GROMACS .gro file of C-alpha atoms in nm:
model
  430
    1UNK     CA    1   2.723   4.772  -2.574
    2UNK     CA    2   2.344   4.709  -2.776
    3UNK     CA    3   2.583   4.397  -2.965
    4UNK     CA    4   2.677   4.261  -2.620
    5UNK     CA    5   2.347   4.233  -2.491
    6UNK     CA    6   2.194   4.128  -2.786
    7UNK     CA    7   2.489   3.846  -2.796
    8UNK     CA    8   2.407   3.776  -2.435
    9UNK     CA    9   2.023   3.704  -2.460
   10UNK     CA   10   2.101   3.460  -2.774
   11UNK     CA   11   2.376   3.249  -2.599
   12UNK     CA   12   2.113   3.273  -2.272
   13UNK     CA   13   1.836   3.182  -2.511
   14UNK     CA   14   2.053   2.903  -2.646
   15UNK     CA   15   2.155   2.759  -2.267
   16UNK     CA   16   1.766   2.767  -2.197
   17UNK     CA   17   1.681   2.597  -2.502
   18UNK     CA   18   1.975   2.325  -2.414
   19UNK     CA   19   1.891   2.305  -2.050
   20UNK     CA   20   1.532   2.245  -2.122
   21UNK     CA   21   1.565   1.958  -2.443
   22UNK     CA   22   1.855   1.776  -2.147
   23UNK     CA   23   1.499   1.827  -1.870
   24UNK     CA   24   1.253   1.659  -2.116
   25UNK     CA   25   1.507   1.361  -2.233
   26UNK     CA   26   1.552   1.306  -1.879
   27UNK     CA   27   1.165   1.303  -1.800
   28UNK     CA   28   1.116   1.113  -2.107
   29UNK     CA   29   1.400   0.865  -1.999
   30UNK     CA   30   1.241   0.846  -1.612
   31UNK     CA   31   0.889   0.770  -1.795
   32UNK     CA   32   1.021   0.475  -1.976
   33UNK     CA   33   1.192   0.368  -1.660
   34UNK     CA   34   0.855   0.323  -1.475
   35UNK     CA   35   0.691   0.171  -1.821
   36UNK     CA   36   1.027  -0.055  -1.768
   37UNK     CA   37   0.942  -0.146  -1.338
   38UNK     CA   38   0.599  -0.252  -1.446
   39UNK     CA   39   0.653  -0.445  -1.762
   40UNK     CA   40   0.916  -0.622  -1.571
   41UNK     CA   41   0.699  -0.660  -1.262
   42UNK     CA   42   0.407  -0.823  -1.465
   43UNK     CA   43   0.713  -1.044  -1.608
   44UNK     CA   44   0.793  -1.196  -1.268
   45UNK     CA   45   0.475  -1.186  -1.136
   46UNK     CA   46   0.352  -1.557  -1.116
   47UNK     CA   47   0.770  -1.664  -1.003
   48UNK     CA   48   0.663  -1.406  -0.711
   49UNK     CA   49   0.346  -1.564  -0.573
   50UNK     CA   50   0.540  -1.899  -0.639
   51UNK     CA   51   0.799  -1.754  -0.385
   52UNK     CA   52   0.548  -1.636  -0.142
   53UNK     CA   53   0.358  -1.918  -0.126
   54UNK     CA   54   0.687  -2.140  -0.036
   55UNK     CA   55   0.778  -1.923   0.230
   56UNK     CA   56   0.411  -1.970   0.372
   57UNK     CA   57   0.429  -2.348   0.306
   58UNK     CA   58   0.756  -2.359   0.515
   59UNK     CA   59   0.728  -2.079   0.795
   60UNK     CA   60   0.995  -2.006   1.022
   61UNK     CA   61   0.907  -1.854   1.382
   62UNK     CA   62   1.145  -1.552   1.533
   63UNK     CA   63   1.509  -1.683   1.549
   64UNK     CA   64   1.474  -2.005   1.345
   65UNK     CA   65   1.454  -1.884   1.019
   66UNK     CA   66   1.737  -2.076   0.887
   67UNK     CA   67   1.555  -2.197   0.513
   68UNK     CA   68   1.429  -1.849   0.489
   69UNK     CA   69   1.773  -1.709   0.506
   70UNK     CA   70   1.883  -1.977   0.245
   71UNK     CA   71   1.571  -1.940   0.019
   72UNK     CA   72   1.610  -1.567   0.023
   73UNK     CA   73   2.049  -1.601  -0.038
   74UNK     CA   74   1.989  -1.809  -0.331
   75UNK     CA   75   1.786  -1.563  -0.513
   76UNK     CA   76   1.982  -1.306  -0.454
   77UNK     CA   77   2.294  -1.445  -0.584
   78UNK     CA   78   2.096  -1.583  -0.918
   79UNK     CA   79   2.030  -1.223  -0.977
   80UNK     CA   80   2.412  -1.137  -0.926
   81UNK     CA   81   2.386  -0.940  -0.609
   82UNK     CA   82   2.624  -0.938  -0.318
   83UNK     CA   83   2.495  -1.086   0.005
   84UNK     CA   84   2.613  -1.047   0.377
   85UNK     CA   85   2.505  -1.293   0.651
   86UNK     CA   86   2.753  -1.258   0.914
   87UNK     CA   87   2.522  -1.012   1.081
   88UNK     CA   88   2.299  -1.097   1.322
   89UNK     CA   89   2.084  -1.405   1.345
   90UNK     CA   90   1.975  -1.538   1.022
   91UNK     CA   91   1.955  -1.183   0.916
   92UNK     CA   92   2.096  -1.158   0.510
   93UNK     CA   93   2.155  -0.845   0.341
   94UNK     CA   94   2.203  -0.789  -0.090
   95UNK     CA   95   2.371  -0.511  -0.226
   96UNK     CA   96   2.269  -0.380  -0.573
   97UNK     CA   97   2.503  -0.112  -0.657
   98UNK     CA   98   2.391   0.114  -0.993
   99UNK     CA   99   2.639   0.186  -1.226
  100UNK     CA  100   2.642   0.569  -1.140
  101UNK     CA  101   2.744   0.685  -0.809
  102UNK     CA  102   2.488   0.848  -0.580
  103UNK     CA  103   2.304   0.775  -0.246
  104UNK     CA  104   2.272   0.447  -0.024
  105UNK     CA  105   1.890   0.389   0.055
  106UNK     CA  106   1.790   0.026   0.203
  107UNK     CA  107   1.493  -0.174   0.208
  108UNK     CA  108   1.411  -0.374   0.496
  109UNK     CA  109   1.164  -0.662   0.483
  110UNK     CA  110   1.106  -0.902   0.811
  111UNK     CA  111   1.104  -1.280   0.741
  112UNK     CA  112   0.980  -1.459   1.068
  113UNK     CA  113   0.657  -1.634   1.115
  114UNK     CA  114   0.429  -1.663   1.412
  115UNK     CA  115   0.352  -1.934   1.677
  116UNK     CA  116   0.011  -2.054   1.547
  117UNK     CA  117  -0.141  -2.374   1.548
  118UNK     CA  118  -0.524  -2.183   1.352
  119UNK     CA  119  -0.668  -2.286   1.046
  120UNK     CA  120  -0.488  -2.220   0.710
  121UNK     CA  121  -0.732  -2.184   0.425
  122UNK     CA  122  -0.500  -2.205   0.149
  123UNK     CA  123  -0.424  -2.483  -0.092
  124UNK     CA  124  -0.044  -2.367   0.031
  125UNK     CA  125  -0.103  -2.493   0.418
  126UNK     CA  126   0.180  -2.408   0.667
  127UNK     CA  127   0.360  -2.815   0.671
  128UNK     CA  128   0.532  -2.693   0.990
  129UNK     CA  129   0.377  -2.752   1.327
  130UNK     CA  130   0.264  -2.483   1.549
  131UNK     CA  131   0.405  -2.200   1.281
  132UNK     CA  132   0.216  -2.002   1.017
  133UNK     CA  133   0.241  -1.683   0.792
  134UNK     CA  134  -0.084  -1.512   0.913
  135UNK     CA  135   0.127  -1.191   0.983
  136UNK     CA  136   0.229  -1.122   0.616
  137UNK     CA  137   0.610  -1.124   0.650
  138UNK     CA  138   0.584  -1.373   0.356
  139UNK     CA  139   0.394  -1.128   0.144
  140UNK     CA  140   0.682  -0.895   0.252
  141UNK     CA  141   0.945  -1.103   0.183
  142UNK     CA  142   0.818  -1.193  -0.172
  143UNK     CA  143   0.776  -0.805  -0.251
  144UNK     CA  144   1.144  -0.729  -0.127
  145UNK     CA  145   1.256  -1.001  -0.372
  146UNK     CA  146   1.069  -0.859  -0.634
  147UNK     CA  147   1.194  -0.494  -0.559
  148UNK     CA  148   1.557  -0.641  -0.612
  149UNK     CA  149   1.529  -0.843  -0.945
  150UNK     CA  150   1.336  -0.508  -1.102
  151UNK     CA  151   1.590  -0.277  -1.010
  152UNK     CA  152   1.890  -0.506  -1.068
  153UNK     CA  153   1.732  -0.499  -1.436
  154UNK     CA  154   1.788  -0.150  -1.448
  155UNK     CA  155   2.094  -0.127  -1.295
  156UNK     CA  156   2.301   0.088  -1.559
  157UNK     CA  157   2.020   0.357  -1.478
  158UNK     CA  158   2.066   0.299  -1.071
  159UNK     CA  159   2.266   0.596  -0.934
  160UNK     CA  160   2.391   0.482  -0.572
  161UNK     CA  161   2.319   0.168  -0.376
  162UNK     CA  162   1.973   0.002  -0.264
  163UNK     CA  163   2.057  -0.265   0.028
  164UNK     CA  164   1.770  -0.533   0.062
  165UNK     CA  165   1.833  -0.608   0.485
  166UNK     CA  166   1.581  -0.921   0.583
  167UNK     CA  167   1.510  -0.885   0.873
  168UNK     CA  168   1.494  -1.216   1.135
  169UNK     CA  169   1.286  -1.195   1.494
  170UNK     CA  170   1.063  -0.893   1.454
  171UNK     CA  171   0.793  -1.043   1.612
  172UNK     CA  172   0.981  -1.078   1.941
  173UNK     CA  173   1.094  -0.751   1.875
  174UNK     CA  174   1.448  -0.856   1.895
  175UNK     CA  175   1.576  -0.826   1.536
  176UNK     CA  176   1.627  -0.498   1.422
  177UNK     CA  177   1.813  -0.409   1.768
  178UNK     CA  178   2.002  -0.718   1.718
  179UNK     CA  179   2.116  -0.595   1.395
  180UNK     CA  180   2.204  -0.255   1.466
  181UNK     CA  181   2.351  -0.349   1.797
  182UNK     CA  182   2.560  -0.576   1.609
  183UNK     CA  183   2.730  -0.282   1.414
  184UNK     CA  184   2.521  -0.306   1.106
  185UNK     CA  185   2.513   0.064   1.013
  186UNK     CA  186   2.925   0.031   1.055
  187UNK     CA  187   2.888  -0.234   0.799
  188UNK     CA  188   2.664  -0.037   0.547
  189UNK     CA  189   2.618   0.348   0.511
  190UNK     CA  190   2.205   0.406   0.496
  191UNK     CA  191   2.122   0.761   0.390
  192UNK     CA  192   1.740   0.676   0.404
  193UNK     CA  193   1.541   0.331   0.494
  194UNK     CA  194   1.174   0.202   0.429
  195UNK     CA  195   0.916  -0.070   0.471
  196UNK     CA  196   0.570  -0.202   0.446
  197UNK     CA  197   0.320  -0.412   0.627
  198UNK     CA  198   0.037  -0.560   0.536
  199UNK     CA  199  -0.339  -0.501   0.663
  200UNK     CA  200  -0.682  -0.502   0.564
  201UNK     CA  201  -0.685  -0.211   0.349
  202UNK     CA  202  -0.799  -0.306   0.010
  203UNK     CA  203  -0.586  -0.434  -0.237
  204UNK     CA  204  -0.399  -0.215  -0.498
  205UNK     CA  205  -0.439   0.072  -0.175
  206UNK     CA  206  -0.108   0.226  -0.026
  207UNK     CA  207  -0.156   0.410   0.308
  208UNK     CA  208   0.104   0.622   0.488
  209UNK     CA  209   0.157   0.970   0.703
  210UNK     CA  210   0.359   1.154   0.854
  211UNK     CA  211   0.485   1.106   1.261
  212UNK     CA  212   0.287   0.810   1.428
  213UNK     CA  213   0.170   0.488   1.235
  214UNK     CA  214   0.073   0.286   1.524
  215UNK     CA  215  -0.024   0.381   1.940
  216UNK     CA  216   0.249   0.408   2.172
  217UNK     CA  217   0.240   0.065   2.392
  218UNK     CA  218   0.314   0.087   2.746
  219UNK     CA  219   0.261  -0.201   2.979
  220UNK     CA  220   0.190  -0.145   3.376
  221UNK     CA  221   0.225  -0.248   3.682
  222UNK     CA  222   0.084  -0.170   3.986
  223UNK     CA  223   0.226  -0.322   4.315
  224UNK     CA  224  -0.027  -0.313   4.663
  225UNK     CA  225  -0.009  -0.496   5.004
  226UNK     CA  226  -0.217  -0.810   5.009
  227UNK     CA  227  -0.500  -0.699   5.238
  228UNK     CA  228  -0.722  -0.633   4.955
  229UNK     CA  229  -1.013  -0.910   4.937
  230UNK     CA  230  -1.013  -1.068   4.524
  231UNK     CA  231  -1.353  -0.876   4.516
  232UNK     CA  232  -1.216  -0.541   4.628
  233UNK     CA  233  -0.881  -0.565   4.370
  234UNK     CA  234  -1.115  -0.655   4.083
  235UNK     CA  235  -1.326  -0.355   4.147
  236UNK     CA  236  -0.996  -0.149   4.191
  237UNK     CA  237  -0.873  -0.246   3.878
  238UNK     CA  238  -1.210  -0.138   3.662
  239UNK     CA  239  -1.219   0.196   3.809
  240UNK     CA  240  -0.839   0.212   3.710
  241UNK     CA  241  -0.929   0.139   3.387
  242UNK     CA  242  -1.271   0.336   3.321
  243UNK     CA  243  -1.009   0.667   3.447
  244UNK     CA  244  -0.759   0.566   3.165
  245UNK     CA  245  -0.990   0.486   2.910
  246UNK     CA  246  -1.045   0.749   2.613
  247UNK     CA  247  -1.229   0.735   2.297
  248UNK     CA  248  -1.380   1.033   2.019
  249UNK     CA  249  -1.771   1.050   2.076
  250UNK     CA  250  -1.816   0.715   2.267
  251UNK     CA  251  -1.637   0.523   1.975
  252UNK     CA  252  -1.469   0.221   1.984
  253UNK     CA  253  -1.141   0.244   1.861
  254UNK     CA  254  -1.072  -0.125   1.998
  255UNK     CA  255  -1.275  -0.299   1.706
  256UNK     CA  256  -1.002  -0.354   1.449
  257UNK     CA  257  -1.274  -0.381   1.236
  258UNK     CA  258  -1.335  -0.071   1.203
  259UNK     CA  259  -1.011   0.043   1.052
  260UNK     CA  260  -1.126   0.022   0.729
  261UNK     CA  261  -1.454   0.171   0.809
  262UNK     CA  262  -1.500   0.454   0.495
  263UNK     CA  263  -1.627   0.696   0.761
  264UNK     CA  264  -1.491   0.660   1.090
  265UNK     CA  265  -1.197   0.445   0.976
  266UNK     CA  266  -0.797   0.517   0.899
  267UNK     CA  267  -0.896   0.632   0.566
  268UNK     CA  268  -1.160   0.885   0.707
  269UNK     CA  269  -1.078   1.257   0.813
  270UNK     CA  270  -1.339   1.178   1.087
  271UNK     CA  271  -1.119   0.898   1.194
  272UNK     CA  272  -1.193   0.737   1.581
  273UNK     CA  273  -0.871   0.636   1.554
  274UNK     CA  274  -0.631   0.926   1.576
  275UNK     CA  275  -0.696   1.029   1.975
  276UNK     CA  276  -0.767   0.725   2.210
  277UNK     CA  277  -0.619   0.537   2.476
  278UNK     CA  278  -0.745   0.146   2.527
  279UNK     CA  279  -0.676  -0.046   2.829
  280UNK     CA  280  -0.692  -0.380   2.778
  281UNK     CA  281  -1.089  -0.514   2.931
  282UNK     CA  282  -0.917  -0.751   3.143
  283UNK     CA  283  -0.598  -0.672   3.407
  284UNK     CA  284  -0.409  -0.937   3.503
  285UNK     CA  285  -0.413  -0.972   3.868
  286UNK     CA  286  -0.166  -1.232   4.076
  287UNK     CA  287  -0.156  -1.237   4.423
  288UNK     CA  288   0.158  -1.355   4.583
  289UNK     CA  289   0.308  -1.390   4.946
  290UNK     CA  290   0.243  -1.038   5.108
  291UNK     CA  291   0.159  -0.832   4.782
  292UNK     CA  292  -0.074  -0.810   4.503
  293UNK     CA  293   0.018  -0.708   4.127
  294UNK     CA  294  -0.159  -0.611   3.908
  295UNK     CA  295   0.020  -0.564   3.495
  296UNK     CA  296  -0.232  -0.389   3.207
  297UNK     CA  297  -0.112  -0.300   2.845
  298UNK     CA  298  -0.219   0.027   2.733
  299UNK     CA  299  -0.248   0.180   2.381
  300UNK     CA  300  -0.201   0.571   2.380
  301UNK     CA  301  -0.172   0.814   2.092
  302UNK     CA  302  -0.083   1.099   2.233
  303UNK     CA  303   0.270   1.076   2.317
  304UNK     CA  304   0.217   1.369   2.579
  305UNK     CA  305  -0.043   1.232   2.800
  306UNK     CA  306   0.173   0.912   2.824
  307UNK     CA  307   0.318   1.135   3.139
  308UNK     CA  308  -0.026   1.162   3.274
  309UNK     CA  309  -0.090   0.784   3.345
  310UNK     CA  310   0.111   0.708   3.661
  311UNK     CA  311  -0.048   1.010   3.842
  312UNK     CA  312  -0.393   0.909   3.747
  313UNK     CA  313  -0.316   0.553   3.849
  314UNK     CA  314  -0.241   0.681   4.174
  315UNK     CA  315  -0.490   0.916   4.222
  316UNK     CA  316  -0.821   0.649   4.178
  317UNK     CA  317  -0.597   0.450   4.431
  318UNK     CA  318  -0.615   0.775   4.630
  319UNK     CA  319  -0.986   0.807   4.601
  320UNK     CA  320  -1.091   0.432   4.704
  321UNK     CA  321  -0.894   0.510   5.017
  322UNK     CA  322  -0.613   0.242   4.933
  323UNK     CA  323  -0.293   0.519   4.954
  324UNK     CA  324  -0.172   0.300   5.267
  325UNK     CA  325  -0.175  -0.010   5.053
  326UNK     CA  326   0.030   0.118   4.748
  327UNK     CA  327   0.383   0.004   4.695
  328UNK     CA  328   0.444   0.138   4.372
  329UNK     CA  329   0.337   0.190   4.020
  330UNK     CA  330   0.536   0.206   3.699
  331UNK     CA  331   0.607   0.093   3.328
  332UNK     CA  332   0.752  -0.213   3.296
  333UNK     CA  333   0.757  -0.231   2.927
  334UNK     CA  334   0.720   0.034   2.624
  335UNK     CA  335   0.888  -0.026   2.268
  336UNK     CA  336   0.929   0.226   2.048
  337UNK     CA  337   0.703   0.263   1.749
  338UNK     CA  338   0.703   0.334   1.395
  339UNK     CA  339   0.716   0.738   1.337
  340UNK     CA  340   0.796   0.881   1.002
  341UNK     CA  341   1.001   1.099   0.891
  342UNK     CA  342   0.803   1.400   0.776
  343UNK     CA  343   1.038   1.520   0.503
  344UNK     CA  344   1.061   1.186   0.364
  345UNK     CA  345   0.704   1.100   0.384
  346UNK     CA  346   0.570   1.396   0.170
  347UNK     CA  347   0.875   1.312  -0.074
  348UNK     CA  348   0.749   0.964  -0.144
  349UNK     CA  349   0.403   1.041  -0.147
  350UNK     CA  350   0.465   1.314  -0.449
  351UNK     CA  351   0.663   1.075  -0.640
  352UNK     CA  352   0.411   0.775  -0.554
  353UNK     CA  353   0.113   1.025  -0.696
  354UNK     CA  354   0.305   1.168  -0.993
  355UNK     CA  355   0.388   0.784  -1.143
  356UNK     CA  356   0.105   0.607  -1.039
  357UNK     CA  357  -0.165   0.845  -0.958
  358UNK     CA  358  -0.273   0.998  -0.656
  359UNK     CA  359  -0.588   0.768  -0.574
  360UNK     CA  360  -0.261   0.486  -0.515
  361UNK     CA  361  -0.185   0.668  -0.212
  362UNK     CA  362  -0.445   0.753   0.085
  363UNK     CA  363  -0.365   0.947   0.392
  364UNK     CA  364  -0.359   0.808   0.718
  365UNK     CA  365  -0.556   0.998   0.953
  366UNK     CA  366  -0.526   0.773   1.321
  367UNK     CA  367  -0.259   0.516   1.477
  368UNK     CA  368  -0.330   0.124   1.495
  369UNK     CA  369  -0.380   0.035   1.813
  370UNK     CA  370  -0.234  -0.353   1.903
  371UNK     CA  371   0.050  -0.353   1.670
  372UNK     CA  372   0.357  -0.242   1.617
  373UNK     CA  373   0.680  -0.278   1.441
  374UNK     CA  374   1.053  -0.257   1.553
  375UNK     CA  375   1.117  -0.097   1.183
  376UNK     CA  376   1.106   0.162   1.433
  377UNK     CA  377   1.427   0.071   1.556
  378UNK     CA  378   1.652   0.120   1.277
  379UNK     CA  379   1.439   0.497   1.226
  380UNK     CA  380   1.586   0.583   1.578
  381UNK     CA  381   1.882   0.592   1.344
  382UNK     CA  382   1.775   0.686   0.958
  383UNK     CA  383   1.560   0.895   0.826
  384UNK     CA  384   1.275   0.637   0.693
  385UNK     CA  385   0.895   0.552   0.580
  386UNK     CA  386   0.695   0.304   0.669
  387UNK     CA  387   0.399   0.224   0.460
  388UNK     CA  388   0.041   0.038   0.492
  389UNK     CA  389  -0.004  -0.185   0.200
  390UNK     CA  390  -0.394  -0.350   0.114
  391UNK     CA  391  -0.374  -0.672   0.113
  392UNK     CA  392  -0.773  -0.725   0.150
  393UNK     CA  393  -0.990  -0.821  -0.135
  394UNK     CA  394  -1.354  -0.758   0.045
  395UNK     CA  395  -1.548  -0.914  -0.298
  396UNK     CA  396  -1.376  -1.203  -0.219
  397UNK     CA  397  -1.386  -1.223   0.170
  398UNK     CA  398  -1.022  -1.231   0.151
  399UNK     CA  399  -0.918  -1.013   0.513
  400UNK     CA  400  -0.585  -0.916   0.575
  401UNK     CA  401  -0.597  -0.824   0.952
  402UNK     CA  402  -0.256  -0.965   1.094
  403UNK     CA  403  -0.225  -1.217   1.345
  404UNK     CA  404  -0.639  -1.289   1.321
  405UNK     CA  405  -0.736  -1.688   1.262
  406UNK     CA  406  -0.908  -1.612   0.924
  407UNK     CA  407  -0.665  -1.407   0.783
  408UNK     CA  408  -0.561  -1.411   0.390
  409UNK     CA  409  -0.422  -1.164   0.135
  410UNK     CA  410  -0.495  -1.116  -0.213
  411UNK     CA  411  -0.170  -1.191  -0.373
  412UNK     CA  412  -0.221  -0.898  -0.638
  413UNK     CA  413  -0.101  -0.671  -0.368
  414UNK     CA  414   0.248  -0.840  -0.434
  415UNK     CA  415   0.218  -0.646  -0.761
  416UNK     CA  416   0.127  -0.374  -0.651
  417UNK     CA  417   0.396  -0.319  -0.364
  418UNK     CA  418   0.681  -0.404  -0.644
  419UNK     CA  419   0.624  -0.172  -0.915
  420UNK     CA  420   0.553   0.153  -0.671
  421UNK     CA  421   0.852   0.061  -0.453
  422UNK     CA  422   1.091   0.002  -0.734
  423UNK     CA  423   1.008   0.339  -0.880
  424UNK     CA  424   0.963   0.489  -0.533
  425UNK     CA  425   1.357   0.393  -0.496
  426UNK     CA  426   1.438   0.435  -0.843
  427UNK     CA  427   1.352   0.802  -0.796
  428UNK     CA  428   1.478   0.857  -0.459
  429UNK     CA  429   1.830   0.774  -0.555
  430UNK     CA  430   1.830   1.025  -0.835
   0.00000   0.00000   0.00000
């Protein structure tokens, strides 16, 4: 019995010896994977800003993007991927499938421009009419491509399939529904799904959380008889508001400029912008026949009190003795936003932190109020993050606050997005 146990604890001794000399090759094999993403990244660094700053010379508004869709196929047939385009619009997906079998995670950049006719301070000026890149989607674009060439340079270490999905029409919030109406996820199995956008964090910066990125968006309407003099509805409609309206300690979580505040900003524990609700300053009143309208977006972030705004509505009505003139109130428009998937979240931010450090990746602590993303439809359906990437270079007075006249990006956050997000998917697949 002594010479059984004894031979026991040596071949368990041996087995733990084994198991742990397999652990460390396989750390010391991940670790020169990630030296691999960023030697590779700094490789195809300059070809990347080349790429961006074509798609920004040539920008393509929501459902027009037909040279983005060829731009972006080209590529990803040089690098020997497989590409789908009988989706949905100019949408184009690339397949990269590892030589090992495992999960199926996707990537989704958005590729349209916006209407804009502002001021492009670059040497790379928008040649198209009435269209510009001052949303980032070219930024985005250029860091999905990058994502794909680094990883298809490692593909004998892939294990499972990384789908690049570009995404047409997200600023008319028509694309992703298009696509998944359209039978994409019949097309492709996703297990998980992730993103970026761009803002005015600083550059080399990576924001994310858990649950809400940006305010829920609801837009209202509120219907009464036309007896009311223009005098009396304007007055209605500011006492409608000042009810709504709801901000920390007299803040002013409208002033996107104060996002990247250090103390009251996203970054901030103290942040103004994690329990608000913002009615837009001026309601948009039209007066028509027998009845009077009157339409105001709001920005909540507390998905509970969303409930709350009808009845309040009503009641101020109530109060300035206008019951008798009320025909109805309700939402006639509300999109659904960007909420991460807890599990996921944490997951990426531990990996992010172990590679690249943990000052890469900063906490979210509110929800951006204006914006939103329809990323959020294709999370209705798999699990998936959606991160805040710094494209801001302050030393510079280089601002990247989307869809603002003067906005730029400091192209080193194209770097920056491709190395993490290569090994971010590297590791998730494993």
């Amino acid at each position: 019995m002594k010479k059984q146990i004894i031979l026991s604890l040596i071949v368990l001794t041996i087995v733990s010896c084994a198991s742990n000399i397999a652990y460390g090759q396989d750390k010391k094999s991940e670790t020169l994977i990630h030296e691999s993403i960023r030697l590779e990244t700094d490789k195809i660094l300059d070809k990347l800003i080349e790429i961006r700053r074509d798609f920004h010379k040539y920008p393509e508004v929501s459902s027009e993007e037909k040279r983005t869709q060829e731009v972006i196929k080209k590529h990803l047939l040089e690098l020997g991927f497989q590409v789908e385009t009988d989706i949905y619009g100019y949408a184009i997906v690339g397949i990269l499938e590892g030589d090992k079998k495992g999960k199926k995670i996707a990537w989704r950049a958005d590729m349209d421009a916006l209407p804009d006719n502002s001021p492009d301070n670059v040497d790379f000026k928008s040649i198209i009419q009435g269209a510009k890149h001052s949303c980032g989607h070219d930024v985005h674009l250029a860091i999905a491509l990058g994502i794909a060439e680094v990883l298809s340079k490692n593909k004998s270490s892939l294990q499972g399939t990384v789908y690049f999905i570009f995404q047409p029409e997200e600023e008319t919030f028509e694309g992703a529904k298009g696509m998944l109406d359209n039978k994409l996820l019949t097309k492709f199995e996703i297990d998980e799904i992730y993103g970026l956008h761009i803002i005015p964090l600083q550059v080399g910066q990576i924001m994310v959380k858990p649950n809400e990125m940006y305010a829920y968006q609801k837009e209202v309407r509120i219907e009464l008889k036309n007896t009311l003099s223009q005098e009396e509805t304007k007055e209605l409609a500011t006492k409608i508001r000042n009810s709504l309206v709801r901000a920390k300690d007299g803040s002013k979580p409208w002033e996107l400029q104060l996002l990247v505040d250090p103390e009251i900003g996203l970054a901030s524990p103290n942040s103004i912008f994690k329990d608000f609700l913002i009615a837009e300053e001026n309601f948009r009143i039209h007066s028509e026949n027998d009845k009077i309208q009157i339409d105001a977006q709001l920005y909540e972030t507390d998905s509970a009190r969303l409930q709350n705004i009808i009845p309040i509505i009503k009641q101020v009505i109530k109060d300035q003795k206008y019951s008798s003139q009320l025909l109805s109130v309700s939402f006639i428009r509300g999109n659904p936003i960007v909420i991460n998937d807890p599990k996921l979240t944490n997951a990426s931010i531990d990996i992010l932190s172990n590679i690249y450090g943990k000052q890469i990746v900063a906490t979210c602590y509110g929800q951006v109020p204006y914006s939103n993303d329809d990323f959020a439809y294709f999370q209705q359906k798999i699990p998936g993050v959606y991160f805040f990437l710094g494209g801001s270079n302050f030393e510079k007075g280089i601002i990247s606050m989307p869809h603002f006249p003067n906005y730029g990006v400091d192209e080193e956050c194209i770097k920056i997005g491709v190395k993490t997000f290569s090994s971010l998917i590297f590791e998730r697949l494993q």
